Amino acid sequence: MDQLVLLGNTALRLLLALCIGGGIGWERARAHHPAGVRTHMLVTIGAAVVMLLGGQTVSEFVDTANSDPARLGAQVISGIGFLGAGTIMKEGRSVRGLTTAATLWVSACLGLAIGAGQYVVSLGGFAVAMLALRLFKFPRFEISFLYGRSEDCLHTICRALELQEANISNFSSRDVDDTHIRVRFELYLGVQQRNISTSDMLLRLSEIPHVSCINIDAL
């Protein structure tokens, strides 16, 4: 009977770890970030397994000195850094993947809480993490312009983006032919402009002189 209770309790914790890790991974995957659903699931499940293992191992060595169920969990917290570092990439002047690295670390911590049987802590942490990811998410876009060669055209484009509180995170340009240049910006909008639609932005930017083609894609 005790073994059935232990089995059911273990299955419940692992299933909860799968759901919580999958929820955070889904938020990352729908925004096309490096670590998605499966990665976050595995991190959370693995952390829960480590914590379960620590607790059950201590019960077997209860009379042994220095038996600590949190010792294995501490290694998870310090060791998850290598996986998070793999999601951080430097592109031009911008650094991407910091939030995804943080979600992997949070997933590991939630997995440890689940493995320890702290359901309120794990569910509360999951709810607050999702709230932070969704509530404080700023729109990011990739905008490319095709414009005729002009000394002040690029300056006019940058000025137009600044007037819309767009923060440029990356920039590149290339010659299309002898008369046209294509320039590409990656940017995110400020707090006051976070609800602006791509059609509104396209309408405003189309008024820039010498620009013949504009493409906007949400990131």
PDB file of C-alpha atoms in Angstrom:
ATOM      1  CA  MET A   1       0.000   0.000   0.000  1.00  0.00           C
ATOM      2  CA  ASP A   2       2.817   2.381   0.877  1.00  0.00           C
ATOM      3  CA  GLN A   3       4.440   1.689  -2.464  1.00  0.00           C
ATOM      4  CA  LEU A   4       1.200   2.544  -4.312  1.00  0.00           C
ATOM      5  CA  VAL A   5       0.925   5.840  -2.428  1.00  0.00           C
ATOM      6  CA  LEU A   6       4.549   6.632  -3.239  1.00  0.00           C
ATOM      7  CA  LEU A   7       4.007   5.745  -6.883  1.00  0.00           C
ATOM      8  CA  GLY A   8       0.891   7.910  -7.140  1.00  0.00           C
ATOM      9  CA  ASN A   9       2.580  10.832  -5.404  1.00  0.00           C
ATOM     10  CA  THR A  10       5.612  10.569  -7.701  1.00  0.00           C
ATOM     11  CA  ALA A  11       3.443  10.384 -10.822  1.00  0.00           C
ATOM     12  CA  LEU A  12       1.448  13.441  -9.706  1.00  0.00           C
ATOM     13  CA  ARG A  13       4.582  15.508  -9.160  1.00  0.00           C
ATOM     14  CA  LEU A  14       6.134  14.514 -12.467  1.00  0.00           C
ATOM     15  CA  LEU A  15       2.899  15.238 -14.334  1.00  0.00           C
ATOM     16  CA  LEU A  16       2.672  18.647 -12.694  1.00  0.00           C
ATOM     17  CA  ALA A  17       6.300  19.316 -13.644  1.00  0.00           C
ATOM     18  CA  LEU A  18       5.510  18.388 -17.241  1.00  0.00           C
ATOM     19  CA  CYS A  19       2.523  20.770 -17.341  1.00  0.00           C
ATOM     20  CA  ILE A  20       4.311  23.699 -15.713  1.00  0.00           C
ATOM     21  CA  GLY A  21       7.445  23.295 -17.824  1.00  0.00           C
ATOM     22  CA  GLY A  22       5.315  22.927 -20.943  1.00  0.00           C
ATOM     23  CA  GLY A  23       3.369  26.092 -20.095  1.00  0.00           C
ATOM     24  CA  ILE A  24       6.492  28.218 -19.812  1.00  0.00           C
ATOM     25  CA  GLY A  25       8.016  26.563 -22.887  1.00  0.00           C
ATOM     26  CA  TRP A  26       4.872  27.240 -24.904  1.00  0.00           C
ATOM     27  CA  GLU A  27       5.167  30.951 -24.184  1.00  0.00           C
ATOM     28  CA  ARG A  28       8.775  30.911 -25.413  1.00  0.00           C
ATOM     29  CA  ALA A  29       8.061  28.736 -28.459  1.00  0.00           C
ATOM     30  CA  ARG A  30       5.186  30.869 -29.774  1.00  0.00           C
ATOM     31  CA  ALA A  31       7.595  33.835 -29.833  1.00  0.00           C
ATOM     32  CA  HIS A  32      10.169  31.710 -31.761  1.00  0.00           C
ATOM     33  CA  HIS A  33      12.811  31.730 -29.036  1.00  0.00           C
ATOM     34  CA  PRO A  34      15.627  29.123 -28.923  1.00  0.00           C
ATOM     35  CA  ALA A  35      14.364  26.920 -26.049  1.00  0.00           C
ATOM     36  CA  GLY A  36      10.778  25.772 -26.498  1.00  0.00           C
ATOM     37  CA  VAL A  37       8.225  23.391 -25.037  1.00  0.00           C
ATOM     38  CA  ARG A  38      10.267  20.200 -24.896  1.00  0.00           C
ATOM     39  CA  THR A  39      13.364  21.876 -23.452  1.00  0.00           C
ATOM     40  CA  HIS A  40      11.439  23.521 -20.607  1.00  0.00           C
ATOM     41  CA  MET A  41       9.506  20.301 -19.956  1.00  0.00           C
ATOM     42  CA  LEU A  42      12.699  18.293 -19.645  1.00  0.00           C
ATOM     43  CA  VAL A  43      14.355  20.873 -17.394  1.00  0.00           C
ATOM     44  CA  THR A  44      11.375  20.983 -15.028  1.00  0.00           C
ATOM     45  CA  ILE A  45      10.911  17.200 -14.983  1.00  0.00           C
ATOM     46  CA  GLY A  46      14.628  16.647 -14.443  1.00  0.00           C
ATOM     47  CA  ALA A  47      14.722  19.057 -11.514  1.00  0.00           C
ATOM     48  CA  ALA A  48      11.665  17.371  -9.989  1.00  0.00           C
ATOM     49  CA  VAL A  49      13.303  13.953 -10.367  1.00  0.00           C
ATOM     50  CA  VAL A  50      16.462  15.208  -8.657  1.00  0.00           C
ATOM     51  CA  MET A  51      14.460  16.577  -5.734  1.00  0.00           C
ATOM     52  CA  LEU A  52      12.420  13.368  -5.449  1.00  0.00           C
ATOM     53  CA  LEU A  53      15.623  11.364  -5.520  1.00  0.00           C
ATOM     54  CA  GLY A  54      17.151  13.530  -2.808  1.00  0.00           C
ATOM     55  CA  GLY A  55      14.162  13.083  -0.539  1.00  0.00           C
ATOM     56  CA  GLN A  56      13.955   9.318  -0.989  1.00  0.00           C
ATOM     57  CA  THR A  57      17.694   8.862  -0.607  1.00  0.00           C
ATOM     58  CA  VAL A  58      17.687  10.707   2.703  1.00  0.00           C
ATOM     59  CA  SER A  59      14.937   8.433   4.032  1.00  0.00           C
ATOM     60  CA  GLU A  60      17.163   5.450   3.299  1.00  0.00           C
ATOM     61  CA  PHE A  61      20.187   6.990   5.005  1.00  0.00           C
ATOM     62  CA  VAL A  62      18.386   8.741   7.835  1.00  0.00           C
ATOM     63  CA  ASP A  63      21.024   7.741  10.384  1.00  0.00           C
ATOM     64  CA  THR A  64      23.894   8.891   8.193  1.00  0.00           C
ATOM     65  CA  ALA A  65      25.605  12.151   9.050  1.00  0.00           C
ATOM     66  CA  ASN A  66      25.171  15.144   6.727  1.00  0.00           C
ATOM     67  CA  SER A  67      22.132  13.696   4.949  1.00  0.00           C
ATOM     68  CA  ASP A  68      20.487  16.675   3.242  1.00  0.00           C
ATOM     69  CA  PRO A  69      17.618  16.298   0.712  1.00  0.00           C
ATOM     70  CA  ALA A  70      18.333  19.745  -0.751  1.00  0.00           C
ATOM     71  CA  ARG A  71      21.957  18.983  -1.614  1.00  0.00           C
ATOM     72  CA  LEU A  72      21.180  17.514  -5.033  1.00  0.00           C
ATOM     73  CA  GLY A  73      18.751  20.342  -5.756  1.00  0.00           C
ATOM     74  CA  ALA A  74      21.456  22.908  -5.094  1.00  0.00           C
ATOM     75  CA  GLN A  75      23.526  21.356  -7.866  1.00  0.00           C
ATOM     76  CA  VAL A  76      20.617  21.789 -10.285  1.00  0.00           C
ATOM     77  CA  ILE A  77      20.377  25.512  -9.557  1.00  0.00           C
ATOM     78  CA  SER A  78      24.089  26.058 -10.165  1.00  0.00           C
ATOM     79  CA  GLY A  79      24.320  23.630 -13.081  1.00  0.00           C
ATOM     80  CA  ILE A  80      21.405  24.939 -15.147  1.00  0.00           C
ATOM     81  CA  GLY A  81      23.573  27.900 -16.138  1.00  0.00           C
ATOM     82  CA  PHE A  82      25.314  25.978 -18.940  1.00  0.00           C
ATOM     83  CA  LEU A  83      21.983  25.352 -20.673  1.00  0.00           C
ATOM     84  CA  GLY A  84      20.842  28.943 -20.236  1.00  0.00           C
ATOM     85  CA  ALA A  85      24.132  30.234 -21.622  1.00  0.00           C
ATOM     86  CA  GLY A  86      23.501  28.282 -24.802  1.00  0.00           C
ATOM     87  CA  THR A  87      20.359  30.317 -25.510  1.00  0.00           C
ATOM     88  CA  ILE A  88      22.121  33.711 -25.261  1.00  0.00           C
ATOM     89  CA  MET A  89      23.296  35.091 -28.597  1.00  0.00           C
ATOM     90  CA  LYS A  90      24.902  38.383 -29.549  1.00  0.00           C
ATOM     91  CA  GLU A  91      23.617  39.828 -32.814  1.00  0.00           C
ATOM     92  CA  GLY A  92      25.184  43.117 -33.799  1.00  0.00           C
ATOM     93  CA  ARG A  93      24.688  45.560 -30.963  1.00  0.00           C
ATOM     94  CA  SER A  94      21.962  43.492 -29.319  1.00  0.00           C
ATOM     95  CA  VAL A  95      21.990  40.467 -27.021  1.00  0.00           C
ATOM     96  CA  ARG A  96      19.131  37.986 -27.359  1.00  0.00           C
ATOM     97  CA  GLY A  97      18.080  35.019 -25.250  1.00  0.00           C
ATOM     98  CA  LEU A  98      18.457  36.472 -21.772  1.00  0.00           C
ATOM     99  CA  THR A  99      14.764  36.027 -20.977  1.00  0.00           C
ATOM    100  CA  THR A 100      14.796  32.451 -22.276  1.00  0.00           C
ATOM    101  CA  ALA A 101      17.842  31.689 -20.118  1.00  0.00           C
ATOM    102  CA  ALA A 102      15.942  33.093 -17.149  1.00  0.00           C
ATOM    103  CA  THR A 103      12.855  30.972 -17.908  1.00  0.00           C
ATOM    104  CA  LEU A 104      15.029  27.846 -17.966  1.00  0.00           C
ATOM    105  CA  TRP A 105      16.396  28.745 -14.532  1.00  0.00           C
ATOM    106  CA  VAL A 106      12.868  29.460 -13.223  1.00  0.00           C
ATOM    107  CA  SER A 107      11.638  26.144 -14.681  1.00  0.00           C
ATOM    108  CA  ALA A 108      14.389  24.308 -12.810  1.00  0.00           C
ATOM    109  CA  CYS A 109      13.475  26.069  -9.554  1.00  0.00           C
ATOM    110  CA  LEU A 110       9.790  25.242 -10.042  1.00  0.00           C
ATOM    111  CA  GLY A 111      10.719  21.639 -10.733  1.00  0.00           C
ATOM    112  CA  LEU A 112      12.622  21.495  -7.440  1.00  0.00           C
ATOM    113  CA  ALA A 113       9.578  22.899  -5.621  1.00  0.00           C
ATOM    114  CA  ILE A 114       7.336  20.293  -7.258  1.00  0.00           C
ATOM    115  CA  GLY A 115       9.741  17.494  -6.388  1.00  0.00           C
ATOM    116  CA  ALA A 116       9.716  18.677  -2.772  1.00  0.00           C
ATOM    117  CA  GLY A 117       5.912  18.522  -2.742  1.00  0.00           C
ATOM    118  CA  GLN A 118       5.483  22.292  -2.414  1.00  0.00           C
ATOM    119  CA  TYR A 119       2.474  22.552  -4.717  1.00  0.00           C
ATOM    120  CA  VAL A 120       1.364  26.013  -3.608  1.00  0.00           C
ATOM    121  CA  VAL A 121       4.851  27.418  -4.131  1.00  0.00           C
ATOM    122  CA  SER A 122       5.249  25.798  -7.541  1.00  0.00           C
ATOM    123  CA  LEU A 123       1.801  26.777  -8.856  1.00  0.00           C
ATOM    124  CA  GLY A 124       2.146  30.290  -7.458  1.00  0.00           C
ATOM    125  CA  GLY A 125       5.595  30.652  -8.984  1.00  0.00           C
ATOM    126  CA  PHE A 126       4.299  29.418 -12.333  1.00  0.00           C
ATOM    127  CA  ALA A 127       1.405  31.900 -12.294  1.00  0.00           C
ATOM    128  CA  VAL A 128       3.648  34.845 -11.433  1.00  0.00           C
ATOM    129  CA  ALA A 129       6.247  33.814 -14.040  1.00  0.00           C
ATOM    130  CA  MET A 130       3.604  33.640 -16.782  1.00  0.00           C
ATOM    131  CA  LEU A 131       2.208  36.992 -15.659  1.00  0.00           C
ATOM    132  CA  ALA A 132       5.664  38.557 -15.952  1.00  0.00           C
ATOM    133  CA  LEU A 133       6.250  37.035 -19.388  1.00  0.00           C
ATOM    134  CA  ARG A 134       2.905  38.108 -20.837  1.00  0.00           C
ATOM    135  CA  LEU A 135       2.324  41.425 -19.078  1.00  0.00           C
ATOM    136  CA  PHE A 136       5.754  42.940 -19.676  1.00  0.00           C
ATOM    137  CA  LYS A 137       6.275  41.701 -23.229  1.00  0.00           C
ATOM    138  CA  PHE A 138       7.105  44.502 -25.638  1.00  0.00           C
ATOM    139  CA  PRO A 139       6.404  44.217 -29.387  1.00  0.00           C
ATOM    140  CA  ARG A 140       9.456  43.464 -31.541  1.00  0.00           C
ATOM    141  CA  PHE A 141       9.609  43.946 -35.286  1.00  0.00           C
ATOM    142  CA  GLU A 142      11.902  43.507 -38.234  1.00  0.00           C
ATOM    143  CA  ILE A 143      11.510  46.334 -40.752  1.00  0.00           C
ATOM    144  CA  SER A 144      13.234  46.529 -44.121  1.00  0.00           C
ATOM    145  CA  PHE A 145      13.276  49.582 -46.387  1.00  0.00           C
ATOM    146  CA  LEU A 146      14.155  49.835 -50.071  1.00  0.00           C
ATOM    147  CA  TYR A 147      15.082  53.406 -50.843  1.00  0.00           C
ATOM    148  CA  GLY A 148      16.788  55.433 -53.541  1.00  0.00           C
ATOM    149  CA  ARG A 149      20.298  56.643 -52.920  1.00  0.00           C
ATOM    150  CA  SER A 150      20.098  59.898 -51.013  1.00  0.00           C
ATOM    151  CA  GLU A 151      22.413  61.474 -48.491  1.00  0.00           C
ATOM    152  CA  ASP A 152      19.713  62.187 -45.931  1.00  0.00           C
ATOM    153  CA  CYS A 153      17.273  59.303 -46.569  1.00  0.00           C
ATOM    154  CA  LEU A 154      18.757  56.937 -43.960  1.00  0.00           C
ATOM    155  CA  HIS A 155      18.839  59.761 -41.429  1.00  0.00           C
ATOM    156  CA  THR A 156      15.166  60.485 -42.179  1.00  0.00           C
ATOM    157  CA  ILE A 157      14.252  56.813 -41.635  1.00  0.00           C
ATOM    158  CA  CYS A 158      16.073  56.674 -38.285  1.00  0.00           C
ATOM    159  CA  ARG A 159      14.440  59.901 -37.227  1.00  0.00           C
ATOM    160  CA  ALA A 160      10.987  58.555 -38.155  1.00  0.00           C
ATOM    161  CA  LEU A 161      11.596  55.434 -36.058  1.00  0.00           C
ATOM    162  CA  GLU A 162      12.745  57.536 -33.106  1.00  0.00           C
ATOM    163  CA  LEU A 163       9.588  59.655 -33.298  1.00  0.00           C
ATOM    164  CA  GLN A 164       7.565  56.458 -32.842  1.00  0.00           C
ATOM    165  CA  GLU A 165       9.619  55.552 -29.750  1.00  0.00           C
ATOM    166  CA  ALA A 166      11.157  52.592 -31.561  1.00  0.00           C
ATOM    167  CA  ASN A 167      14.372  51.319 -29.976  1.00  0.00           C
ATOM    168  CA  ILE A 168      16.731  49.942 -32.620  1.00  0.00           C
ATOM    169  CA  SER A 169      18.495  46.751 -31.493  1.00  0.00           C
ATOM    170  CA  ASN A 170      20.143  45.720 -34.768  1.00  0.00           C
ATOM    171  CA  PHE A 171      20.848  47.224 -38.157  1.00  0.00           C
ATOM    172  CA  SER A 172      22.226  46.102 -41.534  1.00  0.00           C
ATOM    173  CA  SER A 173      22.261  47.427 -45.106  1.00  0.00           C
ATOM    174  CA  ARG A 174      23.226  46.221 -48.574  1.00  0.00           C
ATOM    175  CA  ASP A 175      23.279  47.580 -52.118  1.00  0.00           C
ATOM    176  CA  VAL A 176      20.486  46.242 -54.318  1.00  0.00           C
ATOM    177  CA  ASP A 177      21.644  47.985 -57.516  1.00  0.00           C
ATOM    178  CA  ASP A 178      23.276  51.214 -58.551  1.00  0.00           C
ATOM    179  CA  THR A 179      20.310  53.300 -57.452  1.00  0.00           C
ATOM    180  CA  HIS A 180      18.738  51.480 -54.492  1.00  0.00           C
ATOM    181  CA  ILE A 181      19.798  50.317 -51.027  1.00  0.00           C
ATOM    182  CA  ARG A 182      17.976  47.890 -48.734  1.00  0.00           C
ATOM    183  CA  VAL A 183      18.286  48.525 -45.016  1.00  0.00           C
ATOM    184  CA  ARG A 184      16.984  46.263 -42.238  1.00  0.00           C
ATOM    185  CA  PHE A 185      16.201  47.187 -38.636  1.00  0.00           C
ATOM    186  CA  GLU A 186      15.322  45.052 -35.641  1.00  0.00           C
ATOM    187  CA  LEU A 187      13.522  47.133 -33.062  1.00  0.00           C
ATOM    188  CA  TYR A 188      11.143  47.072 -30.125  1.00  0.00           C
ATOM    189  CA  LEU A 189       8.566  49.669 -29.191  1.00  0.00           C
ATOM    190  CA  GLY A 190       8.445  51.796 -26.072  1.00  0.00           C
ATOM    191  CA  VAL A 191       5.861  51.524 -23.322  1.00  0.00           C
ATOM    192  CA  GLN A 192       3.593  54.188 -24.810  1.00  0.00           C
ATOM    193  CA  GLN A 193       3.577  52.514 -28.246  1.00  0.00           C
ATOM    194  CA  ARG A 194       3.291  48.840 -27.246  1.00  0.00           C
ATOM    195  CA  ASN A 195      -0.264  48.527 -28.651  1.00  0.00           C
ATOM    196  CA  ILE A 196       0.493  49.995 -32.050  1.00  0.00           C
ATOM    197  CA  SER A 197      -0.376  47.710 -34.975  1.00  0.00           C
ATOM    198  CA  THR A 198       1.913  46.902 -37.898  1.00  0.00           C
ATOM    199  CA  SER A 199      -0.574  48.525 -40.293  1.00  0.00           C
ATOM    200  CA  ASP A 200      -0.427  51.802 -38.343  1.00  0.00           C
ATOM    201  CA  MET A 201       3.356  51.707 -38.343  1.00  0.00           C
ATOM    202  CA  LEU A 202       3.426  50.920 -42.069  1.00  0.00           C
ATOM    203  CA  LEU A 203       1.125  53.857 -42.792  1.00  0.00           C
ATOM    204  CA  ARG A 204       3.315  56.293 -40.890  1.00  0.00           C
ATOM    205  CA  LEU A 205       6.591  55.052 -42.349  1.00  0.00           C
ATOM    206  CA  SER A 206       5.254  55.074 -45.918  1.00  0.00           C
ATOM    207  CA  GLU A 207       5.271  58.880 -45.794  1.00  0.00           C
ATOM    208  CA  ILE A 208       9.088  58.931 -45.791  1.00  0.00           C
ATOM    209  CA  PRO A 209      10.369  60.364 -49.115  1.00  0.00           C
ATOM    210  CA  HIS A 210      12.509  58.241 -51.500  1.00  0.00           C
ATOM    211  CA  VAL A 211      11.274  54.973 -49.900  1.00  0.00           C
ATOM    212  CA  SER A 212       9.785  52.610 -52.482  1.00  0.00           C
ATOM    213  CA  CYS A 213       9.169  49.437 -50.464  1.00  0.00           C
ATOM    214  CA  ILE A 214       8.627  48.676 -46.754  1.00  0.00           C
ATOM    215  CA  ASN A 215       8.237  45.227 -45.171  1.00  0.00           C
ATOM    216  CA  ILE A 216       7.312  44.725 -41.512  1.00  0.00           C
ATOM    217  CA  ASP A 217       7.403  41.356 -39.739  1.00  0.00           C
ATOM    218  CA  ALA A 218       6.632  40.736 -36.074  1.00  0.00           C
ATOM    219  CA  LEU A 219       9.316  38.799 -34.179  1.00  0.00           C
TER     220      LEU A 219
END
